[in-house]
Amino acid sequence: EGGNKNPLNEAETIAILYAIGQTGRFGISAIDILRKYLSHPHTEVQSYALWALGRVGLPTFGSVEEALILDLE
């Protein structure tokens, strides 16, 4: 019983990504987490991560497109 090792299911992950996106600019500290989910195996999770990134803004990269290009490199 060294802690909960069960990962979040897809619906829970989407709910969290949605909640972060709803915070708008207040979710800026979650950018690294959101970027991680751009490569999630489920496309719906990827879509919500991308949406949330657009909502919180990307001052580090300037745009969602630039962040995606950097993730692909």
CSV table of C-alpha atoms in Angstrom, one decimal:
chain,number,residue,atom,x,y,z
A,1,GLU,CA,0.0,0.0,0.0
A,2,GLY,CA,2.6,2.5,-1.1
A,3,GLY,CA,0.2,4.9,-2.7
A,4,ASN,CA,-2.3,4.8,-5.5
A,5,LYS,CA,-0.6,3.4,-8.6
A,6,ASN,CA,-3.8,3.3,-10.7
A,7,PRO,CA,-3.6,5.8,-13.5
A,8,LEU,CA,-6.6,8.0,-14.3
A,9,ASN,CA,-9.0,6.6,-16.8
A,10,GLU,CA,-9.8,8.5,-20.0
A,11,ALA,CA,-12.9,10.2,-18.6
A,12,GLU,CA,-11.2,11.4,-15.5
A,13,THR,CA,-8.2,12.7,-17.5
A,14,ILE,CA,-10.6,14.6,-19.8
A,15,ALA,CA,-12.4,16.1,-16.9
A,16,ILE,CA,-9.2,17.4,-15.4
A,17,LEU,CA,-8.0,18.8,-18.7
A,18,TYR,CA,-11.4,20.5,-19.2
A,19,ALA,CA,-11.2,22.0,-15.7
A,20,ILE,CA,-7.7,23.3,-16.3
A,21,GLY,CA,-8.9,24.9,-19.6
A,22,GLN,CA,-11.8,26.5,-17.9
A,23,THR,CA,-9.5,28.4,-15.6
A,24,GLY,CA,-8.1,30.3,-18.5
A,25,ARG,CA,-4.9,32.2,-17.8
A,26,PHE,CA,-5.0,31.0,-14.2
A,27,GLY,CA,-4.0,27.5,-15.6
A,28,ILE,CA,-0.7,28.8,-17.0
A,29,SER,CA,1.3,26.8,-14.4
A,30,ALA,CA,-0.2,23.6,-15.9
A,31,ILE,CA,1.3,24.1,-19.4
A,32,ASP,CA,4.0,21.3,-19.0
A,33,ILE,CA,1.3,18.9,-17.8
A,34,LEU,CA,-1.0,19.8,-20.7
A,35,ARG,CA,1.8,19.4,-23.3
A,36,LYS,CA,2.5,15.9,-21.9
A,37,TYR,CA,-1.1,14.9,-22.8
A,38,LEU,CA,-0.6,16.0,-26.4
A,39,SER,CA,1.0,12.6,-27.0
A,40,HIS,CA,-1.6,10.5,-25.0
A,41,PRO,CA,-2.7,7.4,-26.9
A,42,HIS,CA,-6.4,8.5,-26.9
A,43,THR,CA,-7.1,11.2,-29.5
A,44,GLU,CA,-10.0,12.6,-27.4
A,45,VAL,CA,-7.5,13.3,-24.5
A,46,GLN,CA,-5.1,14.9,-27.0
A,47,SER,CA,-7.9,17.1,-28.2
A,48,TYR,CA,-8.8,18.3,-24.7
A,49,ALA,CA,-5.2,18.9,-23.9
A,50,LEU,CA,-4.8,21.1,-27.1
A,51,TRP,CA,-8.1,22.9,-26.3
A,52,ALA,CA,-6.9,23.6,-22.7
A,53,LEU,CA,-3.5,24.9,-24.0
A,54,GLY,CA,-5.4,27.3,-26.2
A,55,ARG,CA,-7.4,28.5,-23.3
A,56,VAL,CA,-4.6,29.0,-20.8
A,57,GLY,CA,-2.3,30.6,-23.5
A,58,LEU,CA,1.3,29.7,-24.4
A,59,PRO,CA,3.6,32.6,-23.5
A,60,THR,CA,6.6,30.3,-23.7
A,61,PHE,CA,5.9,29.2,-27.2
A,62,GLY,CA,3.7,31.9,-28.6
A,63,SER,CA,1.1,29.6,-30.1
A,64,VAL,CA,-0.4,26.1,-29.9
A,65,GLU,CA,1.0,25.4,-33.4
A,66,GLU,CA,4.5,26.2,-32.2
A,67,ALA,CA,4.1,23.9,-29.2
A,68,LEU,CA,2.9,21.1,-31.3
A,69,ILE,CA,5.9,21.5,-33.7
A,70,LEU,CA,8.3,21.4,-30.8
A,71,ASP,CA,6.6,18.2,-29.4
A,72,LEU,CA,7.0,16.5,-32.8
A,73,GLU,CA,10.7,17.3,-33.0
